[in-house]
Amino acid sequence: MIMRRLFLPILCSWGFAVSAQVTVVDVIPSAQSGESEQNSEPNIAVNPLNPNQIFITAFGETSRSNPIFFTETGGSSWSRYQRIATSDSTVSWSDSGKPYLAKLSISGNTLIVQKASNIAARRPFLPMYPSFYSPGFGGPDQPWVFANLGADDDHIFVGFNDLSRPSRTASIRFSLNHGRTWRNVVIERVTPGDFSDGAPVRVAARGSVVYAVFQRFDAAVNNGDERGDVVVVKDTNSGRNNFRDLGGDGVGVVVATAQVFPQGSIGQERLGSDLSIAIDPTNANRVFIAYDAVVSGLPVIKVALSTNGGASWSTVYQS
């Protein structure tokens, strides 16, 4: 299991030299370290009200429950918080102090959001039943949860790839009232050239401003990789505008075009879900997007920056 060694570097470098100590912690408790399952999609969330509290989720075998790990010591020691039955999961901590988890059922046919109501008492993540989404053929894929505090309640966004659709698969399922009601928005407004969008659909929000990013697949290339674009959409009213507040007719903005997205693996680490977005906590117009692309036959990490609310982008880093 790749999570046997979790690297927790604290390092930021944008055009200047930075030195930092890197701490390596074995997240898996010794009693659970005997397994050897393939597990390459860990996810981490830090409590913004208490940075010493951190959750990590992951999944290996879908035929049995998978662990959620928890620390209250800033990552120096870890324990198993609970087990969940899932074929994919991510976790997010709202700035209200409430943690949320999005997962797929073991069959992969149902998207489910869960909430832990009392961390101090070790209350488990329990399903929020109105969140359930079972679209049928193809099902949802790669649920990515992001939660933040709205004007009076938690807003919960789940980016996912809806493979039940014949095309235009990048989608968001969200609730603006702490999970009591939910609705879906398809954020892809252009028909992809190669059937669907990529698996990762990532969401980030700051106040009422919400961004979502996805990969539009245009054509398959060598070794099963995909060529396409990185596309970002935006909503300035917490999703109520159906993510149409960026680009002409709300189609969004292309961050990078004609990129080759790797779909293979490096050792046990699967590629193909390498996409993330982050908003400057002090300036919602300053946004970073990171993604993986093939350059000269090798996968590299690229980072793009927008300083004008997503209207234009420039590459600021390439590994």
Short mmCIF file of N, CA, C and O in Angstrom, two decimals, residues 45-151:
data_model
loop_
_atom_site.label_atom_id
_atom_site.label_comp_id
_atom_site.label_asym_id
_atom_site.label_seq_id
_atom_site.Cartn_x
_atom_site.Cartn_y
_atom_site.Cartn_z
N ALA A 45 -7.28 16.12 4.40
CA ALA A 45 -8.02 17.33 4.74
C ALA A 45 -7.61 17.79 6.13
O ALA A 45 -7.55 16.98 7.06
N VAL A 46 -7.36 19.10 6.27
CA VAL A 46 -6.92 19.70 7.53
C VAL A 46 -8.04 20.59 8.06
O VAL A 46 -8.64 21.36 7.31
N ASN A 47 -8.30 20.48 9.35
CA ASN A 47 -9.32 21.32 9.99
C ASN A 47 -8.82 22.77 10.03
O ASN A 47 -7.82 23.08 10.69
N PRO A 48 -9.49 23.71 9.34
CA PRO A 48 -9.02 25.09 9.35
C PRO A 48 -9.12 25.76 10.71
O PRO A 48 -8.44 26.76 10.96
N LEU A 49 -9.96 25.22 11.60
CA LEU A 49 -10.09 25.77 12.94
C LEU A 49 -9.10 25.16 13.92
O LEU A 49 -8.88 25.70 15.00
N ASN A 50 -8.51 24.02 13.53
CA ASN A 50 -7.51 23.35 14.37
C ASN A 50 -6.59 22.54 13.46
O ASN A 50 -6.87 21.37 13.18
N PRO A 51 -5.50 23.12 12.96
CA PRO A 51 -4.65 22.44 11.99
C PRO A 51 -3.99 21.17 12.49
O PRO A 51 -3.41 20.43 11.69
N ASN A 52 -4.07 20.89 13.78
CA ASN A 52 -3.54 19.63 14.29
C ASN A 52 -4.44 18.45 13.97
O ASN A 52 -4.03 17.29 14.08
N GLN A 53 -5.69 18.73 13.58
CA GLN A 53 -6.64 17.67 13.24
C GLN A 53 -6.65 17.46 11.73
O GLN A 53 -6.95 18.39 10.97
N ILE A 54 -6.34 16.24 11.32
CA ILE A 54 -6.22 15.92 9.90
C ILE A 54 -6.85 14.56 9.64
O ILE A 54 -6.64 13.61 10.43
N PHE A 55 -7.59 14.43 8.54
CA PHE A 55 -8.10 13.16 8.07
C PHE A 55 -7.36 12.75 6.79
O PHE A 55 -7.02 13.60 5.96
N ILE A 56 -7.16 11.46 6.64
CA ILE A 56 -6.68 10.89 5.38
C ILE A 56 -7.60 9.72 5.02
O ILE A 56 -7.88 8.86 5.86
N THR A 57 -8.09 9.74 3.79
CA THR A 57 -8.88 8.61 3.29
C THR A 57 -8.13 7.94 2.15
O THR A 57 -7.28 8.55 1.51
N ALA A 58 -8.47 6.69 1.92
CA ALA A 58 -7.89 5.94 0.81
C ALA A 58 -8.73 4.70 0.60
O ALA A 58 -9.58 4.36 1.42
N PHE A 59 -8.51 4.00 -0.51
CA PHE A 59 -9.20 2.73 -0.69
C PHE A 59 -8.29 1.75 -1.41
O PHE A 59 -7.47 2.11 -2.23
N GLY A 60 -8.42 0.48 -1.02
CA GLY A 60 -7.65 -0.58 -1.65
C GLY A 60 -8.61 -1.58 -2.26
O GLY A 60 -9.15 -1.36 -3.34
N GLU A 61 -8.90 -2.64 -1.54
CA GLU A 61 -9.85 -3.63 -2.00
C GLU A 61 -11.28 -3.12 -1.82
O GLU A 61 -11.65 -2.69 -0.73
N THR A 62 -12.07 -3.17 -2.87
CA THR A 62 -13.46 -2.72 -2.75
C THR A 62 -14.37 -3.81 -2.20
O THR A 62 -15.55 -3.54 -1.95
N SER A 63 -13.83 -5.01 -1.99
CA SER A 63 -14.66 -6.09 -1.48
C SER A 63 -14.82 -6.03 0.04
O SER A 63 -15.57 -6.81 0.61
N ARG A 64 -14.11 -5.11 0.71
CA ARG A 64 -14.26 -4.97 2.15
C ARG A 64 -14.05 -3.51 2.53
O ARG A 64 -13.67 -2.67 1.72
N SER A 65 -14.30 -3.21 3.81
CA SER A 65 -14.19 -1.84 4.28
C SER A 65 -12.76 -1.34 4.23
O SER A 65 -11.80 -2.10 4.37
N ASN A 66 -12.63 -0.01 4.04
CA ASN A 66 -11.33 0.63 3.95
C ASN A 66 -11.19 1.66 5.06
O ASN A 66 -12.17 2.27 5.50
N PRO A 67 -9.96 1.92 5.53
CA PRO A 67 -9.79 2.77 6.71
C PRO A 67 -9.81 4.26 6.40
O PRO A 67 -9.47 4.71 5.31
N ILE A 68 -10.25 5.04 7.40
CA ILE A 68 -10.05 6.48 7.46
C ILE A 68 -9.08 6.73 8.60
O ILE A 68 -9.30 6.26 9.73
N PHE A 69 -7.99 7.46 8.34
CA PHE A 69 -6.98 7.73 9.36
C PHE A 69 -7.14 9.15 9.90
O PHE A 69 -7.57 10.05 9.19
N PHE A 70 -6.75 9.33 11.16
CA PHE A 70 -6.99 10.60 11.84
C PHE A 70 -5.82 10.91 12.76
O PHE A 70 -5.23 10.02 13.39
N THR A 71 -5.45 12.20 12.82
CA THR A 71 -4.46 12.66 13.78
C THR A 71 -4.96 13.90 14.48
O THR A 71 -5.67 14.72 13.89
N GLU A 72 -4.62 14.04 15.75
CA GLU A 72 -4.87 15.26 16.51
C GLU A 72 -3.57 15.92 16.93
O GLU A 72 -3.56 16.86 17.72
N THR A 73 -2.46 15.43 16.36
CA THR A 73 -1.13 15.90 16.76
C THR A 73 -0.38 16.53 15.59
O THR A 73 0.84 16.56 15.59
N GLY A 74 -1.12 17.02 14.61
CA GLY A 74 -0.46 17.65 13.48
C GLY A 74 0.29 16.69 12.58
O GLY A 74 1.15 17.10 11.81
N GLY A 75 -0.05 15.40 12.66
CA GLY A 75 0.54 14.41 11.78
C GLY A 75 1.65 13.59 12.38
O GLY A 75 2.16 12.67 11.73
N SER A 76 2.04 13.85 13.62
CA SER A 76 3.14 13.08 14.22
C SER A 76 2.72 11.67 14.61
O SER A 76 3.54 10.76 14.65
N SER A 77 1.44 11.48 14.91
CA SER A 77 0.92 10.14 15.23
C SER A 77 -0.48 10.00 14.65
O SER A 77 -1.22 10.98 14.58
N TRP A 78 -0.82 8.77 14.28
CA TRP A 78 -2.07 8.53 13.58
C TRP A 78 -2.79 7.33 14.17
O TRP A 78 -2.17 6.42 14.73
N SER A 79 -4.12 7.31 14.02
CA SER A 79 -4.92 6.16 14.40
C SER A 79 -6.01 5.96 13.35
O SER A 79 -6.29 6.85 12.55
N ARG A 80 -6.60 4.80 13.36
CA ARG A 80 -7.72 4.53 12.46
C ARG A 80 -9.00 5.08 13.08
O ARG A 80 -9.39 4.68 14.16
N TYR A 81 -9.64 6.01 12.35
CA TYR A 81 -10.86 6.64 12.87
C TYR A 81 -12.06 5.72 12.70
O TYR A 81 -12.86 5.56 13.61
N GLN A 82 -12.20 5.15 11.51
CA GLN A 82 -13.27 4.19 11.24
C GLN A 82 -12.97 3.49 9.92
O GLN A 82 -12.01 3.83 9.21
N ARG A 83 -13.79 2.53 9.58
CA ARG A 83 -13.73 1.88 8.28
C ARG A 83 -15.00 2.21 7.50
O ARG A 83 -16.07 2.32 8.09
N ILE A 84 -14.87 2.34 6.18
CA ILE A 84 -16.04 2.57 5.33
C ILE A 84 -15.96 1.64 4.13
O ILE A 84 -14.88 1.30 3.64
N ALA A 85 -17.13 1.24 3.65
CA ALA A 85 -17.21 0.45 2.42
C ALA A 85 -17.25 1.41 1.24
O ALA A 85 -18.17 2.24 1.14
N THR A 86 -16.26 1.37 0.37
CA THR A 86 -16.19 2.33 -0.72
C THR A 86 -15.30 1.83 -1.84
O THR A 86 -14.40 1.00 -1.62
N SER A 87 -15.54 2.33 -3.05
CA SER A 87 -14.64 2.09 -4.16
C SER A 87 -13.94 3.37 -4.59
O SER A 87 -13.24 3.39 -5.59
N ASP A 88 -14.12 4.45 -3.83
CA ASP A 88 -13.42 5.71 -4.04
C ASP A 88 -13.91 6.69 -2.99
O ASP A 88 -15.09 6.70 -2.65
N SER A 89 -13.02 7.53 -2.45
CA SER A 89 -13.45 8.47 -1.41
C SER A 89 -12.52 9.66 -1.34
O SER A 89 -11.32 9.56 -1.61
N THR A 90 -13.08 10.83 -0.95
CA THR A 90 -12.31 12.03 -0.65
C THR A 90 -12.93 12.69 0.56
O THR A 90 -14.07 12.40 0.94
N VAL A 91 -12.17 13.61 1.18
CA VAL A 91 -12.63 14.23 2.41
C VAL A 91 -12.32 15.72 2.38
O VAL A 91 -11.33 16.14 1.77
N SER A 92 -13.18 16.53 3.01
CA SER A 92 -12.98 17.97 3.08
C SER A 92 -13.47 18.47 4.43
O SER A 92 -14.43 17.93 4.99
N TRP A 93 -12.81 19.51 4.93
CA TRP A 93 -13.18 20.08 6.22
C TRP A 93 -13.67 21.50 5.97
O TRP A 93 -12.91 22.36 5.51
N SER A 94 -14.92 21.78 6.25
CA SER A 94 -15.46 23.11 6.07
C SER A 94 -14.84 24.08 7.07
O SER A 94 -14.39 23.67 8.15
N ASP A 95 -14.82 25.38 6.71
CA ASP A 95 -14.32 26.35 7.68
C ASP A 95 -15.30 26.60 8.81
O ASP A 95 -15.05 27.43 9.68
N SER A 96 -16.41 25.86 8.82
CA SER A 96 -17.28 25.83 10.00
C SER A 96 -16.79 24.82 11.03
O SER A 96 -17.32 24.76 12.14
N GLY A 97 -15.80 24.01 10.66
CA GLY A 97 -15.27 22.99 11.55
C GLY A 97 -15.92 21.63 11.37
O GLY A 97 -15.62 20.70 12.13
N LYS A 98 -16.77 21.46 10.36
CA LYS A 98 -17.44 20.18 10.11
C LYS A 98 -16.73 19.43 8.96
O LYS A 98 -16.50 20.01 7.90
N PRO A 99 -16.41 18.15 9.16
CA PRO A 99 -15.79 17.37 8.10
C PRO A 99 -16.83 16.60 7.28
O PRO A 99 -17.81 16.08 7.82
N TYR A 100 -16.59 16.52 5.97
CA TYR A 100 -17.48 15.82 5.05
C TYR A 100 -16.66 14.83 4.22
O TYR A 100 -15.48 15.08 3.93
N LEU A 101 -17.31 13.76 3.82
CA LEU A 101 -16.67 12.73 3.02
C LEU A 101 -17.58 12.38 1.85
O LEU A 101 -18.79 12.23 2.03
N ALA A 102 -17.01 12.31 0.65
CA ALA A 102 -17.75 11.85 -0.52
C ALA A 102 -17.17 10.52 -0.95
O ALA A 102 -15.94 10.34 -0.96
N LYS A 103 -18.03 9.60 -1.30
CA LYS A 103 -17.54 8.28 -1.69
C LYS A 103 -18.44 7.67 -2.75
O LYS A 103 -19.57 8.12 -2.99
N LEU A 104 -17.93 6.63 -3.38
CA LEU A 104 -18.73 5.76 -4.23
C LEU A 104 -19.07 4.50 -3.46
O LEU A 104 -18.28 4.01 -2.65
N SER A 105 -20.24 3.97 -3.71
CA SER A 105 -20.59 2.68 -3.14
C SER A 105 -19.64 1.61 -3.67
O SER A 105 -18.91 1.82 -4.63
N ILE A 106 -19.64 0.45 -3.02
CA ILE A 106 -18.75 -0.63 -3.45
C ILE A 106 -18.99 -0.99 -4.90
O ILE A 106 -18.06 -1.27 -5.66
N SER A 107 -20.24 -0.95 -5.34
CA SER A 107 -20.56 -1.26 -6.73
C SER A 107 -20.10 -0.15 -7.67
O SER A 107 -19.98 -0.36 -8.88
N GLY A 108 -19.86 1.05 -7.12
CA GLY A 108 -19.48 2.18 -7.95
C GLY A 108 -20.64 2.88 -8.62
O GLY A 108 -20.44 3.84 -9.36
N ASN A 109 -21.86 2.46 -8.33
CA ASN A 109 -23.04 3.02 -9.00
C ASN A 109 -23.67 4.20 -8.28
O ASN A 109 -24.51 4.90 -8.86
N THR A 110 -23.28 4.44 -7.02
CA THR A 110 -23.94 5.48 -6.22
C THR A 110 -22.92 6.41 -5.59
O THR A 110 -21.95 5.96 -4.98
N LEU A 111 -23.16 7.70 -5.74
CA LEU A 111 -22.37 8.73 -5.06
C LEU A 111 -23.05 9.06 -3.74
O LEU A 111 -24.27 9.27 -3.70
N ILE A 112 -22.27 9.11 -2.66
CA ILE A 112 -22.82 9.31 -1.32
C ILE A 112 -21.94 10.32 -0.59
O ILE A 112 -20.71 10.25 -0.64
N VAL A 113 -22.58 11.28 0.10
CA VAL A 113 -21.86 12.21 0.96
C VAL A 113 -22.16 11.87 2.42
O VAL A 113 -23.31 11.61 2.77
N GLN A 114 -21.11 11.87 3.25
CA GLN A 114 -21.26 11.56 4.67
C GLN A 114 -20.66 12.69 5.51
O GLN A 114 -19.80 13.44 5.04
N LYS A 115 -21.13 12.79 6.75
CA LYS A 115 -20.66 13.83 7.66
C LYS A 115 -20.35 13.23 9.03
O LYS A 115 -21.06 12.34 9.50
N ALA A 116 -19.28 13.73 9.66
CA ALA A 116 -18.98 13.37 11.05
C ALA A 116 -19.42 14.52 11.93
O ALA A 116 -18.97 15.65 11.77
N SER A 117 -20.32 14.25 12.87
CA SER A 117 -20.96 15.32 13.64
C SER A 117 -20.21 15.70 14.91
O SER A 117 -20.37 16.80 15.42
N ASN A 118 -19.38 14.79 15.43
CA ASN A 118 -18.71 15.07 16.70
C ASN A 118 -17.36 14.37 16.71
O ASN A 118 -17.26 13.20 17.05
N ILE A 119 -16.30 15.10 16.34
CA ILE A 119 -14.96 14.51 16.26
C ILE A 119 -14.44 14.18 17.65
O ILE A 119 -13.81 13.13 17.86
N ALA A 120 -14.69 15.05 18.63
CA ALA A 120 -14.19 14.82 19.98
C ALA A 120 -14.69 13.51 20.55
O ALA A 120 -13.97 12.81 21.27
N ALA A 121 -15.94 13.15 20.22
CA ALA A 121 -16.52 11.90 20.70
C ALA A 121 -16.28 10.74 19.73
O ALA A 121 -16.82 9.66 19.93
N ARG A 122 -15.50 10.99 18.69
CA ARG A 122 -15.19 9.97 17.67
C ARG A 122 -16.47 9.43 17.02
O ARG A 122 -16.58 8.23 16.72
N ARG A 123 -17.43 10.33 16.78
CA ARG A 123 -18.62 9.90 16.06
C ARG A 123 -18.26 9.62 14.60
O ARG A 123 -17.53 10.39 13.97
N PRO A 124 -18.76 8.57 14.01
CA PRO A 124 -18.35 8.18 12.66
C PRO A 124 -18.96 9.08 11.59
O PRO A 124 -19.93 9.81 11.83
N PHE A 125 -18.38 9.03 10.40
CA PHE A 125 -19.00 9.64 9.23
C PHE A 125 -20.24 8.83 8.88
O PHE A 125 -20.17 7.62 8.64
N LEU A 126 -21.39 9.51 8.82
CA LEU A 126 -22.65 8.84 8.53
C LEU A 126 -23.26 9.42 7.25
O LEU A 126 -23.10 10.61 6.96
N PRO A 127 -24.00 8.61 6.50
CA PRO A 127 -24.55 9.08 5.23
C PRO A 127 -25.56 10.21 5.39
O PRO A 127 -26.36 10.22 6.33
N MET A 128 -25.51 11.16 4.46
CA MET A 128 -26.52 12.20 4.33
C MET A 128 -27.42 11.74 3.18
O MET A 128 -27.09 11.91 2.00
N TYR A 129 -28.53 11.11 3.50
CA TYR A 129 -29.30 10.36 2.51
C TYR A 129 -29.80 11.18 1.33
O TYR A 129 -29.86 10.66 0.20
N PRO A 130 -30.15 12.45 1.49
CA PRO A 130 -30.56 13.21 0.30
C PRO A 130 -29.43 13.37 -0.73
O PRO A 130 -29.69 13.73 -1.88
N SER A 131 -28.19 13.12 -0.32
CA SER A 131 -27.06 13.30 -1.24
C SER A 131 -26.93 12.17 -2.25
O SER A 131 -26.24 12.32 -3.25
N PHE A 132 -27.59 11.04 -2.00
CA PHE A 132 -27.38 9.85 -2.83
C PHE A 132 -27.72 10.15 -4.29
O PHE A 132 -28.76 10.73 -4.60
N TYR A 133 -26.82 9.72 -5.19
CA TYR A 133 -27.03 9.89 -6.63
C TYR A 133 -26.66 8.60 -7.34
O TYR A 133 -25.51 8.17 -7.29
N SER A 134 -27.65 7.95 -7.94
CA SER A 134 -27.46 6.69 -8.66
C SER A 134 -27.98 6.86 -10.07
O SER A 134 -29.15 6.55 -10.37
N PRO A 135 -27.16 7.32 -11.01
CA PRO A 135 -27.66 7.66 -12.34
C PRO A 135 -27.86 6.49 -13.28
O PRO A 135 -28.39 6.66 -14.37
N GLY A 136 -27.41 5.30 -12.87
CA GLY A 136 -27.58 4.16 -13.77
C GLY A 136 -26.34 3.88 -14.59
O GLY A 136 -25.22 3.97 -14.08
N PHE A 137 -26.51 3.57 -15.86
CA PHE A 137 -25.44 3.08 -16.72
C PHE A 137 -24.18 3.95 -16.62
O PHE A 137 -24.24 5.16 -16.74
N GLY A 138 -23.02 3.31 -16.37
CA GLY A 138 -21.76 4.02 -16.27
C GLY A 138 -21.48 4.58 -14.90
O GLY A 138 -20.37 4.48 -14.39
N GLY A 139 -22.50 5.15 -14.28
CA GLY A 139 -22.39 5.64 -12.92
C GLY A 139 -21.48 6.85 -12.77
O GLY A 139 -20.90 7.34 -13.73
N PRO A 140 -21.38 7.37 -11.54
CA PRO A 140 -20.47 8.48 -11.26
C PRO A 140 -19.04 7.96 -11.05
O PRO A 140 -18.83 6.78 -10.76
N ASP A 141 -18.07 8.84 -11.21
CA ASP A 141 -16.67 8.45 -11.00
C ASP A 141 -15.94 9.61 -10.33
O ASP A 141 -16.26 10.78 -10.56
N GLN A 142 -14.96 9.27 -9.50
CA GLN A 142 -14.03 10.22 -8.88
C GLN A 142 -14.74 11.34 -8.11
O GLN A 142 -14.58 12.52 -8.43
N PRO A 143 -15.55 11.04 -7.10
CA PRO A 143 -16.18 12.12 -6.33
C PRO A 143 -15.15 12.91 -5.54
O PRO A 143 -14.34 12.35 -4.80
N TRP A 144 -15.14 14.23 -5.73
CA TRP A 144 -14.18 15.11 -5.06
C TRP A 144 -14.95 16.16 -4.29
O TRP A 144 -15.61 17.02 -4.86
N VAL A 145 -14.89 16.10 -2.95
CA VAL A 145 -15.72 16.95 -2.12
C VAL A 145 -14.95 18.19 -1.67
O VAL A 145 -13.75 18.12 -1.38
N PHE A 146 -15.65 19.32 -1.65
CA PHE A 146 -15.12 20.56 -1.08
C PHE A 146 -16.27 21.24 -0.33
O PHE A 146 -17.36 21.40 -0.88
N ALA A 147 -16.01 21.63 0.91
CA ALA A 147 -17.04 22.28 1.72
C ALA A 147 -16.54 23.61 2.26
O ALA A 147 -15.35 23.74 2.60
N ASN A 148 -17.43 24.59 2.32
CA ASN A 148 -17.10 25.87 2.96
C ASN A 148 -18.35 26.45 3.60
O ASN A 148 -19.47 26.01 3.33
N LEU A 149 -18.15 27.42 4.46
CA LEU A 149 -19.27 28.02 5.18
C LEU A 149 -19.85 29.16 4.36
O LEU A 149 -19.14 30.11 4.01
N GLY A 150 -21.15 29.05 4.04
CA GLY A 150 -21.84 30.11 3.35
C GLY A 150 -22.32 31.17 4.32
O GLY A 150 -21.83 31.28 5.46
N ALA A 151 -23.31 31.96 3.90
CA ALA A 151 -23.81 33.04 4.74
C ALA A 151 -24.38 32.53 6.05
O ALA A 151 -24.21 33.15 7.10
#
